[in-house]
CSV table of C-alpha atoms in Angstrom, one decimal:
chain,number,residue,atom,x,y,z
A,1,MET,CA,63.5,-50.1,-24.7
A,2,ARG,CA,64.2,-50.2,-28.4
A,3,GLN,CA,61.7,-52.8,-29.7
A,4,PRO,CA,58.1,-54.1,-29.0
A,5,PRO,CA,57.5,-57.4,-27.2
A,6,GLY,CA,57.5,-59.5,-30.3
A,7,ARG,CA,53.8,-60.4,-30.8
A,8,PHE,CA,54.6,-63.5,-28.7
A,9,ARG,CA,56.9,-64.9,-31.4
A,10,THR,CA,60.3,-66.3,-30.5
A,11,ARG,CA,63.3,-64.4,-31.9
A,12,PRO,CA,66.2,-65.7,-33.9
A,13,GLY,CA,69.6,-65.7,-32.1
A,14,PRO,CA,69.7,-63.4,-29.1
A,15,THR,CA,72.5,-60.9,-28.9
A,16,ALA,CA,75.4,-61.5,-26.5
A,17,GLY,CA,73.9,-58.7,-24.2
A,18,THR,CA,70.5,-60.3,-24.3
A,19,ALA,CA,71.8,-63.7,-23.6
A,20,ALA,CA,73.8,-62.5,-20.7
A,21,ALA,CA,70.8,-60.7,-19.3
A,22,VAL,CA,68.6,-63.8,-19.7
A,23,THR,CA,71.3,-66.0,-18.1
A,24,ALA,CA,71.1,-63.7,-15.1
A,25,LEU,CA,67.4,-64.4,-14.6
A,26,VAL,CA,66.4,-66.1,-11.4
A,27,LEU,CA,64.6,-69.2,-12.9
A,28,VAL,CA,64.0,-72.0,-10.4
A,29,VAL,CA,61.0,-73.7,-12.1
A,30,SER,CA,60.2,-74.1,-15.8
A,31,ALA,CA,56.5,-74.6,-15.9
A,32,CYS,CA,53.7,-72.1,-15.2
A,33,GLY,CA,51.8,-72.9,-12.1
A,34,GLY,CA,54.0,-75.8,-11.0
A,35,SER,CA,54.0,-77.4,-7.5
A,36,GLY,CA,56.8,-77.7,-5.0
A,37,GLU,CA,56.4,-79.8,-1.9
A,38,ALA,CA,53.2,-81.9,-1.6
A,39,GLY,CA,50.3,-79.6,-0.8
A,40,THR,CA,52.2,-76.5,-1.6
A,41,VAL,CA,51.1,-74.2,-4.5
A,42,GLN,CA,54.1,-72.7,-6.4
A,43,LEU,CA,53.6,-69.4,-8.3
A,44,ARG,CA,56.0,-67.6,-10.6
A,45,PHE,CA,56.2,-63.8,-10.5
A,46,SER,CA,58.1,-61.9,-13.1
A,47,TRP,CA,59.2,-58.2,-13.1
A,48,TRP,CA,61.9,-55.9,-14.5
A,49,GLY,CA,64.1,-53.5,-12.7
A,50,SER,CA,67.3,-52.9,-10.7
A,51,ASP,CA,69.1,-55.1,-8.3
A,52,GLU,CA,67.7,-53.0,-5.5
A,53,ARG,CA,64.1,-53.7,-6.7
A,54,GLN,CA,64.9,-57.4,-6.9
A,55,SER,CA,66.1,-57.4,-3.3
A,56,THR,CA,63.0,-55.5,-2.2
A,57,MET,CA,60.7,-57.8,-4.1
A,58,ASN,CA,62.3,-60.8,-2.5
A,59,GLU,CA,61.5,-59.4,0.9
A,60,VAL,CA,57.9,-58.8,0.0
A,61,ILE,CA,57.6,-62.4,-1.3
A,62,ALA,CA,59.1,-63.7,1.9
A,63,ASN,CA,56.5,-61.8,4.0
A,64,PHE,CA,53.7,-63.1,1.8
A,65,GLU,CA,55.0,-66.7,2.1
A,66,ALA,CA,55.2,-66.3,5.9
A,67,ASP,CA,51.5,-65.2,6.0
A,68,ASN,CA,50.5,-67.9,3.5
A,69,PRO,CA,52.4,-71.1,4.3
A,70,GLY,CA,50.7,-73.1,1.6
A,71,ILE,CA,52.0,-70.9,-1.2
A,72,THR,CA,55.5,-70.3,-2.5
A,73,VAL,CA,56.5,-67.6,-5.0
A,74,THR,CA,59.5,-67.8,-7.3
A,75,GLY,CA,60.8,-64.5,-8.5
A,76,GLU,CA,62.1,-63.8,-12.0
A,77,SER,CA,63.8,-60.5,-12.6
A,78,THR,CA,65.7,-59.0,-15.5
A,79,ASP,CA,66.4,-55.6,-17.1
A,80,TRP,CA,63.7,-53.7,-19.1
A,81,GLY,CA,64.9,-54.6,-22.6
A,82,SER,CA,65.4,-58.3,-21.9
A,83,TYR,CA,62.1,-58.5,-20.0
A,84,TRP,CA,59.9,-58.2,-23.1
A,85,ASP,CA,61.8,-60.7,-25.1
A,86,ARG,CA,61.5,-63.2,-22.3
A,87,LEU,CA,57.8,-62.5,-21.7
A,88,ALA,CA,56.9,-62.8,-25.4
A,89,THR,CA,58.9,-66.0,-25.7
A,90,ASN,CA,57.4,-67.6,-22.6
A,91,THR,CA,53.9,-66.6,-23.6
A,92,ALA,CA,54.3,-68.0,-27.1
A,93,ALA,CA,55.5,-71.3,-25.5
A,94,ASP,CA,52.6,-71.5,-23.1
A,95,ASP,CA,55.1,-71.0,-20.3
A,96,ALA,CA,54.1,-67.6,-19.0
A,97,PRO,CA,54.7,-66.7,-15.3
A,98,ASP,CA,51.6,-66.9,-13.2
A,99,ILE,CA,52.0,-63.2,-12.3
A,100,ALA,CA,53.8,-60.6,-14.4
A,101,MET,CA,54.5,-57.0,-14.4
A,102,GLN,CA,53.1,-55.3,-17.5
A,103,GLU,CA,53.4,-51.9,-19.1
A,104,GLU,CA,50.4,-50.0,-20.5
A,105,ARG,CA,51.8,-49.9,-24.1
A,106,TYR,CA,51.4,-53.7,-24.2
A,107,LEU,CA,48.4,-54.4,-22.0
A,108,ARG,CA,45.9,-54.4,-24.8
A,109,GLU,CA,48.1,-56.6,-27.0
A,110,TYR,CA,48.5,-59.3,-24.3
A,111,ALA,CA,44.8,-59.0,-23.3
A,112,GLU,CA,43.3,-59.3,-26.8
A,113,ARG,CA,45.5,-62.3,-27.6
A,114,GLY,CA,44.0,-64.1,-24.7
A,115,ALA,CA,47.1,-64.2,-22.6
A,116,LEU,CA,45.7,-62.5,-19.5
A,117,LEU,CA,43.2,-63.5,-16.9
A,118,ASP,CA,40.2,-61.3,-16.2
A,119,LEU,CA,40.9,-60.3,-12.6
A,120,ASN,CA,37.2,-60.1,-11.8
A,121,GLU,CA,37.0,-63.9,-12.0
A,122,PRO,CA,39.2,-65.2,-9.0
A,123,GLU,CA,38.2,-64.4,-5.4
A,124,GLY,CA,40.6,-62.8,-3.0
A,125,LEU,CA,41.5,-59.6,-4.9
A,126,ASP,CA,40.0,-56.4,-3.4
A,127,LEU,CA,40.2,-53.4,-5.8
A,128,SER,CA,37.8,-51.2,-3.8
A,129,GLY,CA,40.6,-49.0,-2.3
A,130,LEU,CA,42.3,-48.0,-5.6
A,131,ASP,CA,42.6,-44.4,-6.6
A,132,PRO,CA,39.5,-43.8,-8.8
A,133,LEU,CA,41.6,-42.0,-11.5
A,134,ILE,CA,43.4,-45.2,-12.3
A,135,ALA,CA,41.1,-47.9,-10.9
A,136,GLU,CA,39.7,-48.8,-14.3
A,137,SER,CA,42.8,-48.1,-16.4
A,138,GLY,CA,43.4,-51.8,-16.9
A,139,ASP,CA,39.9,-52.5,-18.1
A,140,LEU,CA,39.0,-53.6,-21.6
A,141,ASP,CA,35.5,-54.5,-22.8
A,142,GLY,CA,34.2,-55.0,-19.3
A,143,SER,CA,37.1,-57.1,-18.1
A,144,THR,CA,40.0,-56.2,-15.8
A,145,PHE,CA,43.2,-57.4,-17.3
A,146,GLY,CA,45.6,-55.3,-15.3
A,147,VAL,CA,45.7,-53.5,-11.9
A,148,ALA,CA,48.0,-50.5,-11.4
A,149,THR,CA,50.9,-51.0,-9.0
A,150,GLY,CA,51.0,-47.3,-8.4
A,151,VAL,CA,50.7,-43.9,-10.0
A,152,ASN,CA,52.9,-41.3,-11.7
A,153,ALA,CA,52.4,-38.0,-13.5
A,154,TYR,CA,54.4,-36.5,-16.3
A,155,ALA,CA,56.0,-33.3,-15.2
A,156,ILE,CA,58.9,-30.9,-15.7
A,157,LEU,CA,61.9,-31.5,-13.4
A,158,ALA,CA,63.6,-28.1,-12.8
A,159,ASP,CA,66.9,-27.1,-11.2
A,160,PRO,CA,66.6,-24.0,-9.1
A,161,GLU,CA,70.4,-23.5,-9.1
A,162,ALA,CA,70.3,-23.1,-12.9
A,163,PHE,CA,67.4,-20.6,-12.7
A,164,GLU,CA,69.4,-18.6,-10.0
A,165,ALA,CA,72.5,-18.6,-12.1
A,166,ALA,CA,70.5,-17.1,-15.0
A,167,GLY,CA,68.8,-14.6,-12.8
A,168,VAL,CA,65.5,-16.0,-13.9
A,169,ASP,CA,62.7,-16.6,-11.4
A,170,MET,CA,61.2,-20.0,-11.1
A,171,PRO,CA,57.9,-20.0,-13.0
A,172,ASP,CA,54.5,-20.1,-11.3
A,173,ASP,CA,53.5,-23.5,-12.6
A,174,GLN,CA,49.8,-22.9,-11.8
A,175,THR,CA,49.6,-20.1,-14.4
A,176,TRP,CA,52.5,-20.3,-16.9
A,177,THR,CA,51.8,-20.8,-20.6
A,178,TRP,CA,53.6,-22.6,-23.4
A,179,GLU,CA,54.8,-19.2,-24.6
A,180,ASP,CA,56.2,-18.5,-21.2
A,181,TYR,CA,58.0,-21.9,-21.3
A,182,VAL,CA,59.6,-21.1,-24.7
A,183,GLU,CA,60.7,-17.6,-23.6
A,184,ILE,CA,62.1,-18.7,-20.2
A,185,SER,CA,64.1,-21.5,-21.8
A,186,ALA,CA,65.7,-19.1,-24.2
A,187,GLU,CA,66.4,-16.5,-21.5
A,188,ILE,CA,68.2,-19.0,-19.3
A,189,THR,CA,70.5,-20.1,-22.2
A,190,GLU,CA,71.3,-16.5,-23.2
A,191,ALA,CA,71.8,-15.2,-19.6
A,192,THR,CA,74.3,-18.0,-18.8
A,193,ASP,CA,76.1,-17.8,-22.2
A,194,GLY,CA,75.2,-21.5,-22.7
A,195,GLU,CA,76.5,-22.7,-19.3
A,196,TYR,CA,73.0,-23.8,-18.7
A,197,VAL,CA,70.6,-24.6,-21.5
A,198,GLY,CA,66.9,-23.7,-20.8
A,199,THR,CA,65.5,-27.2,-21.5
A,200,GLN,CA,66.1,-30.4,-23.4
A,201,SER,CA,63.9,-31.7,-26.2
A,202,MET,CA,60.4,-32.7,-25.0
A,203,ALA,CA,59.3,-34.3,-28.3
A,204,TYR,CA,61.0,-37.7,-27.9
A,205,ASN,CA,58.4,-38.9,-25.4
A,206,GLU,CA,54.7,-39.1,-26.6
A,207,ALA,CA,53.6,-38.6,-23.0
A,208,GLY,CA,54.3,-34.9,-23.3
A,209,PHE,CA,52.1,-34.6,-26.3
A,210,GLN,CA,49.4,-36.6,-24.6
A,211,VAL,CA,49.2,-33.8,-21.9
A,212,PHE,CA,49.2,-31.2,-24.7
A,213,ALA,CA,46.4,-32.9,-26.6
A,214,ARG,CA,44.3,-33.3,-23.5
A,215,GLN,CA,44.7,-29.6,-22.8
A,216,HIS,CA,43.1,-29.1,-26.2
A,217,GLY,CA,40.2,-31.4,-25.5
A,218,GLU,CA,41.7,-34.3,-27.5
A,219,ASN,CA,43.8,-37.3,-26.5
A,220,LEU,CA,46.7,-39.4,-27.9
A,221,TYR,CA,44.4,-42.4,-28.3
A,222,ALA,CA,40.6,-42.8,-28.4
A,223,ASP,CA,38.7,-45.5,-26.5
A,224,ASP,CA,38.7,-47.8,-29.5
A,225,GLY,CA,42.5,-47.4,-29.9
A,226,SER,CA,42.4,-45.0,-32.9
A,227,LEU,CA,44.3,-41.7,-32.8
A,228,GLY,CA,42.3,-39.2,-30.8
A,229,PHE,CA,43.9,-35.9,-31.9
A,230,SER,CA,44.0,-33.6,-34.9
A,231,GLN,CA,47.0,-33.0,-37.2
A,232,ASP,CA,46.9,-29.3,-36.4
A,233,THR,CA,47.3,-30.0,-32.6
A,234,LEU,CA,50.3,-32.3,-33.2
A,235,ALA,CA,51.8,-29.7,-35.6
A,236,ALA,CA,51.5,-27.1,-32.9
A,237,TRP,CA,53.2,-29.4,-30.4
A,238,PHE,CA,56.2,-29.9,-32.8
A,239,GLN,CA,56.3,-26.2,-33.5
A,240,ILE,CA,57.1,-25.6,-29.8
A,241,THR,CA,60.2,-27.7,-30.3
A,242,GLN,CA,61.1,-25.9,-33.5
A,243,ASP,CA,60.8,-22.5,-31.7
A,244,LEU,CA,63.1,-23.8,-28.9
A,245,VAL,CA,65.7,-24.8,-31.5
A,246,ASP,CA,65.4,-21.5,-33.3
A,247,ASN,CA,65.8,-19.4,-30.1
A,248,GLY,CA,68.5,-21.5,-28.5
A,249,GLY,CA,66.2,-22.6,-25.6
A,250,GLN,CA,67.2,-26.2,-26.1
A,251,PRO,CA,70.4,-27.9,-27.5
A,252,GLY,CA,70.9,-28.3,-31.2
A,253,ALA,CA,70.1,-31.5,-33.2
A,254,SER,CA,73.3,-33.4,-32.7
A,255,GLU,CA,73.5,-32.7,-29.0
A,256,SER,CA,69.9,-33.5,-28.5
A,257,VAL,CA,70.4,-36.9,-30.1
A,258,GLU,CA,73.3,-37.6,-27.8
A,259,ILE,CA,71.3,-36.5,-24.7
A,260,GLN,CA,68.4,-38.7,-25.7
A,261,ALA,CA,70.6,-41.7,-26.3
A,262,GLY,CA,72.3,-41.3,-22.9
A,263,GLY,CA,69.0,-41.8,-21.0
A,264,ILE,CA,67.9,-40.1,-17.9
A,265,ASP,CA,71.4,-40.0,-16.3
A,266,GLN,CA,72.6,-37.9,-19.2
A,267,SER,CA,69.7,-35.4,-19.2
A,268,VAL,CA,70.7,-31.8,-18.9
A,269,VAL,CA,69.3,-31.6,-15.4
A,270,SER,CA,71.0,-34.8,-14.2
A,271,THR,CA,74.4,-33.5,-15.5
A,272,ASN,CA,74.0,-29.9,-14.2
A,273,ARG,CA,73.9,-28.5,-17.8
A,274,GLY,CA,70.3,-27.4,-18.0
A,275,ALA,CA,67.4,-25.9,-16.1
A,276,MET,CA,64.5,-28.2,-17.2
A,277,ALA,CA,63.7,-31.7,-18.5
A,278,HIS,CA,60.5,-33.8,-18.9
A,279,PHE,CA,60.2,-37.0,-16.9
A,280,TRP,CA,57.8,-39.1,-14.8
A,281,THR,CA,57.4,-38.1,-11.2
A,282,ASN,CA,58.9,-41.3,-9.9
A,283,GLN,CA,62.1,-40.5,-11.7
A,284,LEU,CA,62.7,-37.4,-9.4
A,285,VAL,CA,64.7,-39.5,-6.9
A,286,GLY,CA,67.2,-40.7,-9.6
A,287,VAL,CA,67.6,-37.3,-11.1
A,288,SER,CA,68.1,-35.7,-7.7
A,289,GLU,CA,70.7,-38.2,-6.7
A,290,THR,CA,72.6,-38.0,-10.0
A,291,SER,CA,72.6,-34.2,-10.1
A,292,GLY,CA,73.4,-33.8,-6.4
A,293,ARG,CA,70.9,-31.0,-6.3
A,294,ASP,CA,67.5,-30.2,-5.0
A,295,ILE,CA,65.5,-30.7,-8.2
A,296,GLN,CA,61.9,-29.5,-8.1
A,297,LEU,CA,58.7,-30.7,-9.8
A,298,LEU,CA,56.7,-28.3,-12.0
A,299,ARG,CA,53.3,-28.7,-13.6
A,300,TYR,CA,53.2,-28.7,-17.3
A,301,PRO,CA,52.7,-25.3,-18.9
A,302,GLY,CA,49.3,-24.6,-20.3
A,303,GLU,CA,47.2,-26.2,-17.6
A,304,THR,CA,45.1,-23.0,-17.2
A,305,GLU,CA,45.6,-21.8,-20.8
A,306,SER,CA,43.0,-23.8,-22.6
A,307,ASP,CA,39.5,-25.1,-21.9
A,308,ARG,CA,40.7,-28.0,-19.7
A,309,THR,CA,43.7,-29.4,-17.9
A,310,GLY,CA,45.9,-32.0,-19.5
A,311,LEU,CA,47.8,-33.7,-16.7
A,312,PHE,CA,46.8,-37.3,-15.9
A,313,LEU,CA,47.8,-40.1,-13.6
A,314,LYS,CA,49.6,-42.9,-15.3
A,315,PRO,CA,49.7,-46.4,-13.9
A,316,ALA,CA,53.4,-46.8,-13.2
A,317,MET,CA,53.0,-50.4,-14.3
A,318,TYR,CA,50.4,-53.1,-14.0
A,319,TYR,CA,50.1,-56.4,-12.2
A,320,THR,CA,48.7,-59.1,-14.5
A,321,VAL,CA,47.9,-62.8,-14.1
A,322,SER,CA,48.4,-65.3,-16.9
A,323,ALA,CA,45.3,-66.8,-18.4
A,324,GLY,CA,47.0,-70.2,-18.3
A,325,THR,CA,47.8,-70.2,-14.6
A,326,ASP,CA,46.7,-73.3,-12.7
A,327,HIS,CA,46.2,-71.3,-9.5
A,328,PRO,CA,44.2,-68.1,-10.2
A,329,GLU,CA,42.9,-67.8,-6.6
A,330,GLU,CA,46.4,-67.9,-5.1
A,331,ALA,CA,47.7,-65.5,-7.7
A,332,ALA,CA,44.9,-63.1,-6.8
A,333,LEU,CA,45.7,-63.5,-3.2
A,334,PHE,CA,49.3,-62.5,-3.9
A,335,LEU,CA,48.2,-59.4,-5.9
A,336,ASP,CA,45.9,-58.4,-3.0
A,337,HIS,CA,49.0,-58.6,-0.7
A,338,MET,CA,51.0,-56.4,-3.1
A,339,LEU,CA,48.2,-53.8,-3.4
A,340,ASN,CA,46.6,-53.7,-0.1
A,341,ASP,CA,49.0,-54.9,2.6
A,342,PRO,CA,50.8,-52.0,4.3
A,343,ALA,CA,53.7,-54.2,5.0
A,344,ALA,CA,54.4,-54.7,1.3
A,345,SER,CA,54.1,-51.0,0.6
A,346,GLU,CA,56.4,-50.1,3.5
A,347,LEU,CA,59.1,-52.1,1.6
A,348,LEU,CA,58.2,-50.9,-1.9
A,349,LEU,CA,57.5,-47.3,-0.9
A,350,ALA,CA,57.3,-45.3,-4.2
A,351,ASP,CA,59.5,-47.6,-6.4
A,352,LEU,CA,56.5,-48.8,-8.3
A,353,GLY,CA,54.8,-45.4,-8.3
A,354,LEU,CA,53.0,-44.0,-5.3
A,355,PRO,CA,50.7,-46.8,-4.1
A,356,ALA,CA,47.5,-47.2,-6.0
A,357,ASN,CA,45.6,-47.9,-2.8
A,358,LEU,CA,44.8,-44.5,-1.3
A,359,GLU,CA,44.8,-45.7,2.3
A,360,VAL,CA,48.1,-47.4,1.9
A,361,ARG,CA,49.5,-44.4,0.1
A,362,GLU,CA,48.6,-42.2,3.0
A,363,ALA,CA,50.1,-44.7,5.5
A,364,ILE,CA,53.6,-44.7,4.0
A,365,LEU,CA,54.0,-40.9,3.6
A,366,GLY,CA,56.1,-40.6,6.7
A,367,GLU,CA,58.5,-43.3,5.4
A,368,LEU,CA,59.4,-41.7,2.1
A,369,SER,CA,62.7,-40.1,1.1
A,370,GLU,CA,62.8,-36.3,0.7
A,371,ALA,CA,62.4,-36.6,-3.1
A,372,ASP,CA,59.6,-39.1,-2.9
A,373,SER,CA,57.9,-36.9,-0.3
A,374,GLN,CA,58.1,-34.0,-2.7
A,375,THR,CA,56.5,-36.3,-5.4
A,376,ALA,CA,53.7,-37.3,-3.0
A,377,GLU,CA,53.0,-33.6,-2.2
A,378,PHE,CA,53.1,-32.7,-5.9
A,379,MET,CA,50.7,-35.6,-6.8
A,380,ALA,CA,48.3,-34.5,-4.0
A,381,GLU,CA,48.3,-31.0,-5.3
A,382,VAL,CA,47.6,-31.9,-9.0
A,383,GLU,CA,45.2,-34.7,-8.4
A,384,GLY,CA,42.3,-32.4,-7.8
A,385,THR,CA,42.9,-30.7,-11.2
A,386,ILE,CA,42.9,-34.0,-13.1
A,387,LEU,CA,39.7,-34.6,-14.9
A,388,ASP,CA,39.9,-38.2,-16.1
A,389,GLY,CA,42.2,-41.0,-17.1
A,390,ASN,CA,43.2,-42.5,-20.5
A,391,PRO,CA,42.2,-45.7,-22.2
A,392,PRO,CA,44.8,-48.4,-22.7
A,393,PRO,CA,46.9,-47.8,-25.8
A,394,PRO,CA,46.2,-49.9,-28.9
A,395,ILE,CA,48.2,-52.9,-30.1
A,396,GLY,CA,51.4,-51.7,-31.6
A,397,ALA,CA,51.7,-48.7,-29.3
A,398,GLY,CA,55.2,-49.9,-28.2
A,399,GLU,CA,56.5,-48.8,-31.6
A,400,VAL,CA,55.6,-45.2,-30.9
A,401,VAL,CA,58.7,-44.8,-28.9
A,402,GLU,CA,60.8,-45.4,-32.0
A,403,ILE,CA,58.5,-43.3,-34.2
A,404,SER,CA,58.7,-40.3,-31.9
A,405,SER,CA,62.5,-40.5,-31.9
A,406,ARG,CA,62.7,-40.8,-35.7
A,407,VAL,CA,60.3,-37.9,-36.3
A,408,THR,CA,61.9,-35.7,-33.7
A,409,ASP,CA,65.4,-36.3,-35.2
A,410,ASN,CA,64.1,-35.4,-38.6
A,411,LEU,CA,62.6,-32.2,-37.2
A,412,LEU,CA,65.7,-31.2,-35.3
A,413,PHE,CA,68.0,-31.6,-38.2
A,414,GLY,CA,65.7,-29.5,-40.4
A,415,ASP,CA,64.7,-32.3,-42.7
A,416,ILE,CA,61.0,-31.7,-42.2
A,417,THR,CA,58.8,-28.9,-40.9
A,418,SER,CA,56.5,-29.1,-37.9
A,419,GLN,CA,53.5,-29.8,-40.2
A,420,GLU,CA,55.5,-32.5,-42.0
A,421,ALA,CA,56.5,-34.0,-38.6
A,422,ALA,CA,52.8,-34.3,-37.7
A,423,GLU,CA,52.0,-35.9,-41.0
A,424,GLN,CA,54.9,-38.4,-40.6
A,425,PHE,CA,54.0,-39.3,-37.0
A,426,ILE,CA,50.4,-39.9,-37.8
A,427,THR,CA,51.1,-42.0,-40.9
A,428,GLU,CA,53.7,-44.2,-39.1
A,429,VAL,CA,51.6,-44.6,-35.9
A,430,GLU,CA,48.5,-45.5,-37.8
A,431,SER,CA,50.6,-48.1,-39.7
A,432,ALA,CA,52.0,-49.5,-36.5
A,433,THR,CA,48.7,-49.8,-34.8
A,434,GLY,CA,46.7,-51.0,-37.8
A,435,GLY,CA,44.9,-47.7,-38.2
A,436,GLY,CA,43.4,-48.0,-34.8
């Protein structure tokens, strides 16, 4: 996504691409919390994602309606970029869907503007079975504004064939250090004469730095939404990227920009041009399919190098309910079905992250694909090493995606040093988030 959700303001003149995407929305009703046939409660549920996700969601909705004949649910689906324009516009017009999928970068913004219902209020939603590491991740000031659909972790996706071609052993991801990561990356590039690059730039996604900061006893954001790390820690993070540029362990500036612009399908691992890349665990399936190879998950380097571990579980996304819904109890009942009913999770499997409900997660393990099974095993292995979760990001955190890209580009092209990159990042993020 290239822009934040718009602070709930409507936008002038959508582009042709956005208009086409919006036209493709499945919009059957126009008012939040409307009613269909007499005696029937009608809910709207909005999400982003692929055609496959839309098909699966429609099956889940049909099952819920069969179990709850007095409630109908209208699905609204679009792509990621168009979703936020649509949600901001509808919210500003007091026409928000009853239930909406939400991303953590924007949860605080929608909550603090009064757009979300405290999920502790309606009856019918049981949150007792959620993974404790993310059970309170959608809480703000004693209220629960979002409940995690499932969990992901940030990891390194590695191609064993690239390691084999370079004659380099796969690292022991329980003990390797950041110095090991830099050296291994350079060794792979050199040993294959550039046929495989060791890794691709990790600095574009702030999630990687969040792991690094946690390893140093800090965090990307503090509980109050302010920045929770030191400039020296961020400079050390950017220096790793600088070292990889200098030793050839990652592509040069122009190629890195092209790879980043191409998205996950153009990553060096997806295209069989590199040994390692940084992604969320639920993206393993897509990378494995695109690459046609048995891609493996590795823990981040440095997990045993510092005073504490840095890996964390991230809510893949959240379910939220509009503060303006006319049917909070029925909306809560639908969320309970999505979270706690095994029949729903048997359809969704790991598409929304591994299920947040621990019993449901255990129940679907035998139904997962090979790649998703590997993800489940990886998550089970690392969960015992994870110390705590993270607070919701501050308002304006959606702009950090662009800030990270801009600062990283400047660093890669040699326009700034790692120290200057840290200064620029902090200045721009503090500006975007109002100084925390």
